[in-house]
Coordinates of C-alpha atoms (C1' of nucleotides) in Angstrom, one line a residue:
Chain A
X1 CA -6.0 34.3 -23.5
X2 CA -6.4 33.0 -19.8
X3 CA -4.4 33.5 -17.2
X4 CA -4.2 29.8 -16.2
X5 CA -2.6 27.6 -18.7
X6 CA -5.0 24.6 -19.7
X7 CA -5.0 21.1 -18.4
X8 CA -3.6 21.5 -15.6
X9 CA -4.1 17.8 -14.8
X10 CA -2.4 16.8 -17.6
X11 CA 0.3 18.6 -16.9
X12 CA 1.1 17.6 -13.1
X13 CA 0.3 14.2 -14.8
X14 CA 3.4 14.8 -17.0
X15 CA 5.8 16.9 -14.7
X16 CA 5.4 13.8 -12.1
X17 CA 6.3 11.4 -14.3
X18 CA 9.4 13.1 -15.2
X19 CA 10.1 13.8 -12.0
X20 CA 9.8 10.6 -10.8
X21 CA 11.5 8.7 -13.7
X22 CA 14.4 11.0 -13.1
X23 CA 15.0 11.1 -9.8
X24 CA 12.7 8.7 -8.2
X25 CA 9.3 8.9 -6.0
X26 CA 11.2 9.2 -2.9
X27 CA 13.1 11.7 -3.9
X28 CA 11.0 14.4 -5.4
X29 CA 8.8 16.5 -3.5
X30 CA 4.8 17.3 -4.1
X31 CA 6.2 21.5 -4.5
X32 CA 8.8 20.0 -7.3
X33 CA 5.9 18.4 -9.1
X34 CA 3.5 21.4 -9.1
X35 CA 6.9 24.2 -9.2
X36 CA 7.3 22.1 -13.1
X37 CA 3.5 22.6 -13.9
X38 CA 3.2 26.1 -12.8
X39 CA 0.9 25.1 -10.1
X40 CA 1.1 25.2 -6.1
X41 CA 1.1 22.2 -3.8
X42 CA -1.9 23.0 -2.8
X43 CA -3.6 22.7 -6.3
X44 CA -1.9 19.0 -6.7
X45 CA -3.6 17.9 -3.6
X46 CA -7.3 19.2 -5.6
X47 CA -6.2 16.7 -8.1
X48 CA -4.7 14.3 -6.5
X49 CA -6.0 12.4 -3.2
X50 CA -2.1 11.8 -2.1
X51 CA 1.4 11.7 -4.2
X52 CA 1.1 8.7 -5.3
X53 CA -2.2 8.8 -6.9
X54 CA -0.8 11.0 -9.5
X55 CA 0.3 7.9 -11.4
X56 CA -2.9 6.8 -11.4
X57 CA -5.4 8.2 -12.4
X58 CA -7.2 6.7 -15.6
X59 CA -7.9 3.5 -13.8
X60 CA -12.0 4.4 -13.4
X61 CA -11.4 5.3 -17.3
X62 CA -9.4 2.0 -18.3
X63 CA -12.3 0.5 -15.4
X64 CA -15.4 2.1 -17.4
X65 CA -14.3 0.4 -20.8
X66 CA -13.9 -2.8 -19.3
X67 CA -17.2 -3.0 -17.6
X68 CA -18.8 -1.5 -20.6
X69 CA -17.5 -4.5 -22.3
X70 CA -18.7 -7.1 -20.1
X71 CA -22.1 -5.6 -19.6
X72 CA -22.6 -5.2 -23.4
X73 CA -21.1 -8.9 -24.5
X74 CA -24.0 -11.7 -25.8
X75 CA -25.7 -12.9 -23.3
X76 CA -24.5 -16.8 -23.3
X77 CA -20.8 -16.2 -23.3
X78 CA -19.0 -18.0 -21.1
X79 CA -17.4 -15.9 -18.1
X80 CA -13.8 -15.8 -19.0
X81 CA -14.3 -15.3 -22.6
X82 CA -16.1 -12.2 -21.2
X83 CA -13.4 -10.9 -19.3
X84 CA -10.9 -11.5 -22.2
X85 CA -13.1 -10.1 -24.8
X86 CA -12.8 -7.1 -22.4
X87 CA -9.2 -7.0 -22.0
X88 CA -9.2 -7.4 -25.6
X89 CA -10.9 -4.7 -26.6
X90 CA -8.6 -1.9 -24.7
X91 CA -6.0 -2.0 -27.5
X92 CA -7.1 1.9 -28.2
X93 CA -6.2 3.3 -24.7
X94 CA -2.9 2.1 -24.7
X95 CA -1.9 2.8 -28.1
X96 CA -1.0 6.3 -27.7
X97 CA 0.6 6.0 -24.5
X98 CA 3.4 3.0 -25.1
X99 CA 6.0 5.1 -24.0
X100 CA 4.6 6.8 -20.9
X101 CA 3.1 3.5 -19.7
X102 CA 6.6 2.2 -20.0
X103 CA 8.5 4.9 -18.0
X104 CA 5.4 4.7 -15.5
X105 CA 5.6 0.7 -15.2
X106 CA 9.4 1.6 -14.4
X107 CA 9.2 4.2 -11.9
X108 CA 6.2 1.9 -10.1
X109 CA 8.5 -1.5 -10.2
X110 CA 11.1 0.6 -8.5
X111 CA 9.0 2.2 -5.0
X112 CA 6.8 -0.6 -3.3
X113 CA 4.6 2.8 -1.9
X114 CA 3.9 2.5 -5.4
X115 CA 3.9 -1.2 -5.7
X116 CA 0.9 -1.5 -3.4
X117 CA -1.5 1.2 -4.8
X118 CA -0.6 -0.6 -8.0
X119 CA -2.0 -4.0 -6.5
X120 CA -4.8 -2.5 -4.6
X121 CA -5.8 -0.8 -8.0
X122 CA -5.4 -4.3 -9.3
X123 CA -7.8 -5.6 -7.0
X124 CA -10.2 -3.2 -7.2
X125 CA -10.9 -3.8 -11.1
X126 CA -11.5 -7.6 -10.3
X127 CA -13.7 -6.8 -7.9
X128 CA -15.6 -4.5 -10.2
X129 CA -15.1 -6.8 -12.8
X130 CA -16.5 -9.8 -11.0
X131 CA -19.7 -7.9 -9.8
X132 CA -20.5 -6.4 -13.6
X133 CA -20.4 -10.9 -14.2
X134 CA -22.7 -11.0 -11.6
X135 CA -24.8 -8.9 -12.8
X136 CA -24.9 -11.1 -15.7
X137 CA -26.2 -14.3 -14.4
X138 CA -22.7 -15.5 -13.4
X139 CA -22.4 -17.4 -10.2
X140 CA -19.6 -17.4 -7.7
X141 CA -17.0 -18.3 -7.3
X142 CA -16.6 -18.3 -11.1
X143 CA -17.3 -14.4 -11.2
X144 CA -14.4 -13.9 -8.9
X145 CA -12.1 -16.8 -10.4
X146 CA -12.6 -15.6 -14.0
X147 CA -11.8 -11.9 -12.7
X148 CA -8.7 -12.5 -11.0
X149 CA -7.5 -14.8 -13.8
X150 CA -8.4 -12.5 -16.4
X151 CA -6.9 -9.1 -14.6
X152 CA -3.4 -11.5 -13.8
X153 CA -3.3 -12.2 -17.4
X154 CA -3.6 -8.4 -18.4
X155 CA -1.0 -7.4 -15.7
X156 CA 1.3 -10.2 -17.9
X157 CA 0.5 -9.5 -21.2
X158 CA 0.2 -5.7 -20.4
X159 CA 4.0 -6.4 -19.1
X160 CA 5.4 -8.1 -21.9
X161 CA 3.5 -5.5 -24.5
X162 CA 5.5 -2.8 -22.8
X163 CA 8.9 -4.8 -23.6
X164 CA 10.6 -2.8 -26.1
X165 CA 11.5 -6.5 -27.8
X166 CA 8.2 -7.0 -28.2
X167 CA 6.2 -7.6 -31.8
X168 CA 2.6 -6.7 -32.1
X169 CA 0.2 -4.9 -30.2
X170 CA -1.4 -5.0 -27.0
X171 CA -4.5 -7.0 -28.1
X172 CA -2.2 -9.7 -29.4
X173 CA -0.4 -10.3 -26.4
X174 CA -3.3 -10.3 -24.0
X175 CA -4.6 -13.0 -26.3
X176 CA -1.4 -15.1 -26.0
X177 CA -1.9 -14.9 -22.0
X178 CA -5.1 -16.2 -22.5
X179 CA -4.8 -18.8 -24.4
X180 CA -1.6 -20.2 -22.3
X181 CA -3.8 -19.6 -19.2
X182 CA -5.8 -22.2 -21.1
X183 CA -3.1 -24.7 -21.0
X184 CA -2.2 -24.1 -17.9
X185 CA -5.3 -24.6 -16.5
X186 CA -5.7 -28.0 -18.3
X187 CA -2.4 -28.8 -17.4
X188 CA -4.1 -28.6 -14.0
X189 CA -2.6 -28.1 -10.1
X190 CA -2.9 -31.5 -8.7
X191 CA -1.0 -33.0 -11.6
X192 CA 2.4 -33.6 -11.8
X193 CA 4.9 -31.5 -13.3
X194 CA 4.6 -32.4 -17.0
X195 CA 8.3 -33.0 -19.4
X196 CA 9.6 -29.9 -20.8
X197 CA 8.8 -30.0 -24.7
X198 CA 12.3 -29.9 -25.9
Chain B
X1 CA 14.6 -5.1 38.0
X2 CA 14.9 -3.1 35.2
X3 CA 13.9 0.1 34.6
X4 CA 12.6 -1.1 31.2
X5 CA 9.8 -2.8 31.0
X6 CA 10.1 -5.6 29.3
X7 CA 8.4 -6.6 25.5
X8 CA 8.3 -3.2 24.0
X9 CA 7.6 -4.1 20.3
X10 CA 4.5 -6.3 22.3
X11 CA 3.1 -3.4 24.0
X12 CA 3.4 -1.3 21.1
X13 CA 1.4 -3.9 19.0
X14 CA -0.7 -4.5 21.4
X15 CA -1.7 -0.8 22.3
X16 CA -1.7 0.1 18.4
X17 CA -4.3 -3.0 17.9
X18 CA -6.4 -1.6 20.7
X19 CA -6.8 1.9 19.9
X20 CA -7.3 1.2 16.0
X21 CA -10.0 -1.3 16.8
X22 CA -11.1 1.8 19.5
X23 CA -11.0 4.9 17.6
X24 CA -10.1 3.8 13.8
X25 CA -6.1 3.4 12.7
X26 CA -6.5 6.9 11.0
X27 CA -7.3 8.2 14.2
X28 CA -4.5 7.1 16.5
X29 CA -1.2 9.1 16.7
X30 CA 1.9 7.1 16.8
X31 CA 2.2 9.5 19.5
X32 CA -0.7 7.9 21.3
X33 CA 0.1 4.1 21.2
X34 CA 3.8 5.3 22.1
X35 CA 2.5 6.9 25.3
X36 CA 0.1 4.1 25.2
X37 CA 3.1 1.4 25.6
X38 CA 5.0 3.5 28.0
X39 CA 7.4 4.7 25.3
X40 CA 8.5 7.2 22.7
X41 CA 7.2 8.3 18.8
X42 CA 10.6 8.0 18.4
X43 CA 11.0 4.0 19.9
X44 CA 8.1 2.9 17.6
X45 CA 9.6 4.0 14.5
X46 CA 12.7 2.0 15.8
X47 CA 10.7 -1.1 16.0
X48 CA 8.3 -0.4 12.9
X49 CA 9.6 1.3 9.6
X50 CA 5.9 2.9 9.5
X51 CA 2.4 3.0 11.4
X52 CA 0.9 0.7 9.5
X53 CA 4.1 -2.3 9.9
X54 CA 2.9 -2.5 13.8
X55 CA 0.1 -4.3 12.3
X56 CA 2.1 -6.3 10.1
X57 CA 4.9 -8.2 12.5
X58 CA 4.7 -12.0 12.5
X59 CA 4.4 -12.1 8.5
X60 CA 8.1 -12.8 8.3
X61 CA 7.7 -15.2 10.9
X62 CA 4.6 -17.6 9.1
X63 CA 6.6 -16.9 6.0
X64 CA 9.7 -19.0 7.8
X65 CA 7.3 -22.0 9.1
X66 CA 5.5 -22.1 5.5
X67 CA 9.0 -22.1 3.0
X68 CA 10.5 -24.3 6.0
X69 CA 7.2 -26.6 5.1
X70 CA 8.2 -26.2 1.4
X71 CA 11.7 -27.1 1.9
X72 CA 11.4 -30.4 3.9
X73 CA 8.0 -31.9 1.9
X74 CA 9.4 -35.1 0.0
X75 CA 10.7 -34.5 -3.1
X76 CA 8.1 -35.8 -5.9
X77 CA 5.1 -34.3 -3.9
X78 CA 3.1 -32.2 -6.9
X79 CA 3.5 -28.1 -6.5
X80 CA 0.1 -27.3 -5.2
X81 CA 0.0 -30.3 -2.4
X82 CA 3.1 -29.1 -1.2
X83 CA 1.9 -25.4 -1.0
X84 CA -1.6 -26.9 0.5
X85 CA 0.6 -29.0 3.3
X86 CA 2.6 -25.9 4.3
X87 CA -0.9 -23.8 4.7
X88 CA -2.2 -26.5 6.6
X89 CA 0.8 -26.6 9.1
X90 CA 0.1 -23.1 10.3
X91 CA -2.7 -23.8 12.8
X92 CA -0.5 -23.5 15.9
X93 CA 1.0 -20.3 15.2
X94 CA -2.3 -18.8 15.2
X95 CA -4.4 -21.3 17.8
X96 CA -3.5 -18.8 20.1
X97 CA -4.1 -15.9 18.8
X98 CA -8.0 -16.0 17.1
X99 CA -9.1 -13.6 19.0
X100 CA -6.2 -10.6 18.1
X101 CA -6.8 -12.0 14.7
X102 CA -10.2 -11.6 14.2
X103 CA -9.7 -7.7 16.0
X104 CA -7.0 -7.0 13.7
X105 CA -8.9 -8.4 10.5
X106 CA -11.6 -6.1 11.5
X107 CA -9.5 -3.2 11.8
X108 CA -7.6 -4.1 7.9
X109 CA -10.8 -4.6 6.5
X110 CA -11.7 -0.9 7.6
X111 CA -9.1 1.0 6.1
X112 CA -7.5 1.0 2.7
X113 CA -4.2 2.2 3.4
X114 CA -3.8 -1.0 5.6
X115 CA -5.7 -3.2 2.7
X116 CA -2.7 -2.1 0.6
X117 CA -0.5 -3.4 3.2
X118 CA -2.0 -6.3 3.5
X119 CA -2.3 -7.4 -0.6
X120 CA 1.5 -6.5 -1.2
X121 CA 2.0 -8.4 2.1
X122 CA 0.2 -11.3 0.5
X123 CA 1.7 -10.9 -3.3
X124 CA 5.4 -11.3 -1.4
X125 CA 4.4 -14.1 0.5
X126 CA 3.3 -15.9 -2.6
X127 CA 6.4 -14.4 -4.6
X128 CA 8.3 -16.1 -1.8
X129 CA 6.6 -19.9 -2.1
X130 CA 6.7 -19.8 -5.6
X131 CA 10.5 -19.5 -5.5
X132 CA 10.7 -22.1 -2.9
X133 CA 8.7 -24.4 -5.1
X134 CA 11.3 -23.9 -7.9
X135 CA 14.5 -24.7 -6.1
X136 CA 12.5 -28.0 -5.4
X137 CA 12.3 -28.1 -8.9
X138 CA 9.0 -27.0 -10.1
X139 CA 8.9 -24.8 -13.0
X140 CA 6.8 -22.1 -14.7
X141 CA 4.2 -21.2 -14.5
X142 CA 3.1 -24.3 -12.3
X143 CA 5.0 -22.5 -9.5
X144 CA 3.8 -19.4 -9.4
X145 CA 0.4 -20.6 -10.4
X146 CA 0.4 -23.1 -7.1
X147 CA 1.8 -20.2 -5.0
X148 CA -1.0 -17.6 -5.8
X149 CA -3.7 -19.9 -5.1
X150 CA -2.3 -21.4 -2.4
X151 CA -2.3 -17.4 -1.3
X152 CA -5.9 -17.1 -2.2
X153 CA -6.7 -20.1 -0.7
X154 CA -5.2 -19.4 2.8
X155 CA -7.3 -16.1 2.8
X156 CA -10.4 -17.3 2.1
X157 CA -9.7 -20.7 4.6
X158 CA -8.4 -17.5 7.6
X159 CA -11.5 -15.6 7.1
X160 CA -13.6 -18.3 7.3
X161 CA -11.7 -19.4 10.4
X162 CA -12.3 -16.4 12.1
X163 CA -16.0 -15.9 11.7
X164 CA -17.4 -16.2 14.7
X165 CA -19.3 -19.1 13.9
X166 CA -17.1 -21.4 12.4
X167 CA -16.6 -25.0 13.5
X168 CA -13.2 -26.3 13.4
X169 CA -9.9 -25.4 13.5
X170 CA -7.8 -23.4 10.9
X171 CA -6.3 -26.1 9.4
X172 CA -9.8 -27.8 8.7
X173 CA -10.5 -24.5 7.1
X174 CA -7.7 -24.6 4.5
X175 CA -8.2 -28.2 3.7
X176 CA -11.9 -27.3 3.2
X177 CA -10.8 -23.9 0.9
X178 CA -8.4 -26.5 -1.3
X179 CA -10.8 -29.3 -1.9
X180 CA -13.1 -26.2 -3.3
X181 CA -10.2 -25.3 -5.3
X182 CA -10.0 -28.7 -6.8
X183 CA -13.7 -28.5 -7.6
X184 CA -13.2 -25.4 -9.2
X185 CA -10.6 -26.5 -11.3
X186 CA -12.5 -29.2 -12.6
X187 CA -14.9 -26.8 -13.1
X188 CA -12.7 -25.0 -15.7
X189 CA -12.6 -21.8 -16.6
X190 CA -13.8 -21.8 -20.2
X191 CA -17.0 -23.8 -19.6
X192 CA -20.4 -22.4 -19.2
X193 CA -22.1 -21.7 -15.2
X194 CA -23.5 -24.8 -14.8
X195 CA -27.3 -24.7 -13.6
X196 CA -27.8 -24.3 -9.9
X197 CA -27.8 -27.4 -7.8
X198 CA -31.1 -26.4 -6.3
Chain C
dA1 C1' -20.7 46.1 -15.7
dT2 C1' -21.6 43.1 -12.5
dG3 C1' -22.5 39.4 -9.9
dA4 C1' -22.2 34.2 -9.6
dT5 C1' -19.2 30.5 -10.1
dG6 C1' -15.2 27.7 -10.4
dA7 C1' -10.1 27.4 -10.3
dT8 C1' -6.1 28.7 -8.0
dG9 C1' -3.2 30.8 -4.3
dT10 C1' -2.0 31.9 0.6
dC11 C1' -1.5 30.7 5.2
dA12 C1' -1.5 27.9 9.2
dG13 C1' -1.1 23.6 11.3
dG14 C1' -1.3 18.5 12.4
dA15 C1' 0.9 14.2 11.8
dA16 C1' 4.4 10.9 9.8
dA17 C1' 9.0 9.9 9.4
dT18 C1' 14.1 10.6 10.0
dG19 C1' 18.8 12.2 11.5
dA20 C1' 21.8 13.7 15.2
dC21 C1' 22.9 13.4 19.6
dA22 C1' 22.2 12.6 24.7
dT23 C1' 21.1 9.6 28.5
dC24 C1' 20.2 5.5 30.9
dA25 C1' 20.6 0.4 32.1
dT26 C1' 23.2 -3.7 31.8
dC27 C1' 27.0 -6.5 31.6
dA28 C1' 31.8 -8.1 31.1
dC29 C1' 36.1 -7.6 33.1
dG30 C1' 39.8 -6.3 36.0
Chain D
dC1 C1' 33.6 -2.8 43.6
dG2 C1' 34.1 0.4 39.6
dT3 C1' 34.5 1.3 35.0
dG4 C1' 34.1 1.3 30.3
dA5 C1' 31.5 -0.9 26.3
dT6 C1' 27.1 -1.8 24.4
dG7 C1' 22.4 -1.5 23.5
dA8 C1' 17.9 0.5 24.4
dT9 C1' 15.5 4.7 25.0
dG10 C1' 14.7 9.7 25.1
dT11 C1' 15.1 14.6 23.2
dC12 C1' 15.2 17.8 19.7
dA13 C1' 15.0 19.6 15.2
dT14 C1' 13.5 19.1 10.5
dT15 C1' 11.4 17.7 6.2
dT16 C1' 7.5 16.3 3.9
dC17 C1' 2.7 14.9 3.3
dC18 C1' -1.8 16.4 3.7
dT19 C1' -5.9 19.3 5.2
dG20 C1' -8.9 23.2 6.5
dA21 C1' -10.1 28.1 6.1
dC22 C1' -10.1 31.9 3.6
dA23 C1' -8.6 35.1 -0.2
dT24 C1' -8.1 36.1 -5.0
dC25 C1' -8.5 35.8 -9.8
dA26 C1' -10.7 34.4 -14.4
dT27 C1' -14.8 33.5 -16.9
dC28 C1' -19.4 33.6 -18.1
dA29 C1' -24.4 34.7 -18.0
dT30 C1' -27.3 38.3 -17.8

DNA sequence: ATGATGATGTCAGGAAATGACATCATCACG
DNA sequence: CGTGATGATGTCATTTCCTGACATCATCAT
């Protein structure tokens, strides 16, 4: 039996997101979070590069997979089917977590602290994104174009997955994105607003 | 006269640009561009809700002229050209100011916390268009779709603008980074690179 | 068992940010 | 002129975030 309990990532993980959801980011202390896990303040800040970051870490993981993607997909796709293939494909690392990606998605729509690490994190993955394109053969600006469309996509499907309303899994509803992006984008910017269907 | 200088949120802006591009914004004390300024830690968190804001004044203010730009473009004007005539409206608020602009890009592009300030800066500004665009009557997604771009397109057009070496003004810039946009979205996203003009 | 190693704790301190209150300059008004 | 209201600034105290230096504890190889 050891004296320190296991994981303690995990568990400062967990005891912030509590913390947070319950009484919001602002509100709760760095010595509350590590008090809940059994850990010091000091310890958190081993883990963690600041407070916020807490809530999120498993973006190089989430990151990995979707490089992994692009760099193994056949050679002649087409750049955006790439990046959705990618986005696709991270049905698995989502499926356990619904529920704590939803509580987290709340307790990050509420604090604009953590409303721009959330965007920078954002923009970091398209950047990574787009370079694992280059690496491909892909030119800019269509590396960059495909990997901004393709992460604002996730961030909507990846949105509307978390909905409690909503049918199907994440896979699904980062496909819809896509394939709306696709009428959107033949609907075109310089054109005029097109009649409503109904 | 007054025993108050005059222009304090100026000097402190002006002092905080100078010792971040000096010594790094991590590096600088509020303390420092207080004294700096002639003031108090305690004055500059009147005038700023945090040390990086200081850096950040004026958004409001090119928000106004750009939704003002919005608000008065005729009415059957399609989404983006309206979002492309605001952007290109914007070269005298910053004729003057190149040279600050180009030392406080510098000083953004150096550190993250102020790269985070900058994108949610950017993602309200758009936010912000977008719901200008609809109470002309655009609708979703076109609006927000218009807005973002728009967004990307003024960054790329500013950064361009500030490079040393550019020819022309700001506006030429923007027209320049929306006619690319055009080509792009001819370009589509779901077709393959085309081969390389040389 | 024992020494190396890695994880955690303890302590001290700088800097950011905020609240409460004091002080100073200006201006309107009699 | 003087005097009180108002707004800008200063002073002080405090909390919290975050970091460096060093101590301590658990584990593991040998």
């Amino acid at each position: 039996m050891s004296r320190w309990e296991p994981n303690a990532e995990g568990r400062l993980q967990r005891a912030a997101l509590e913390l947070f959801a319950d009484q919001g980011f602002e509100n709760t202390t760095v010595a509350e979070i590590a008090e809940r896990a059994g850990l010091t303040e000091r310890t958190f800040f081993r883990y963690f590069a600041d407070k916020r970051e807490v809530l999120f870490a498993g973006a190089e993981e989430l990151q990995k997979i979707l490089v992994d993607v692009v760099h193994d997909a056949p050679p002649s796709s087409q750049p955006l089917s790439v990046v959705a293939q990618a986005f696709e494909s991270i049905n698995p690392f989502f499926e356990q977590r619904r529920e704590g990606a939803q509580l987290r998605q709340a307790v990050i729509k509420a604090n604009p602290e953590l409303r721009e690490r959330e965007l920078i994190k954002m923009a970091t993955l398209a950047a990574v994104l787009a370079g694992a394109l280059r690496e491909r053969g892909v030119s800019e600006p269509a590396a960059t174009l495909a990997s901004e469309a393709g992460v604002v996509v996730f961030r909507v499907g990846f949105d509307a997955w978390l909905d409690p309303r909503h049918k199907g899994d994440l896979t699904d509803a980062i496909r819809d994105g896509f394939s709306q992006l696709e009428d959107v984008s033949d609907f075109g910017f310089r054109r005029a607003t097109p009649a409503p269907k109904a």
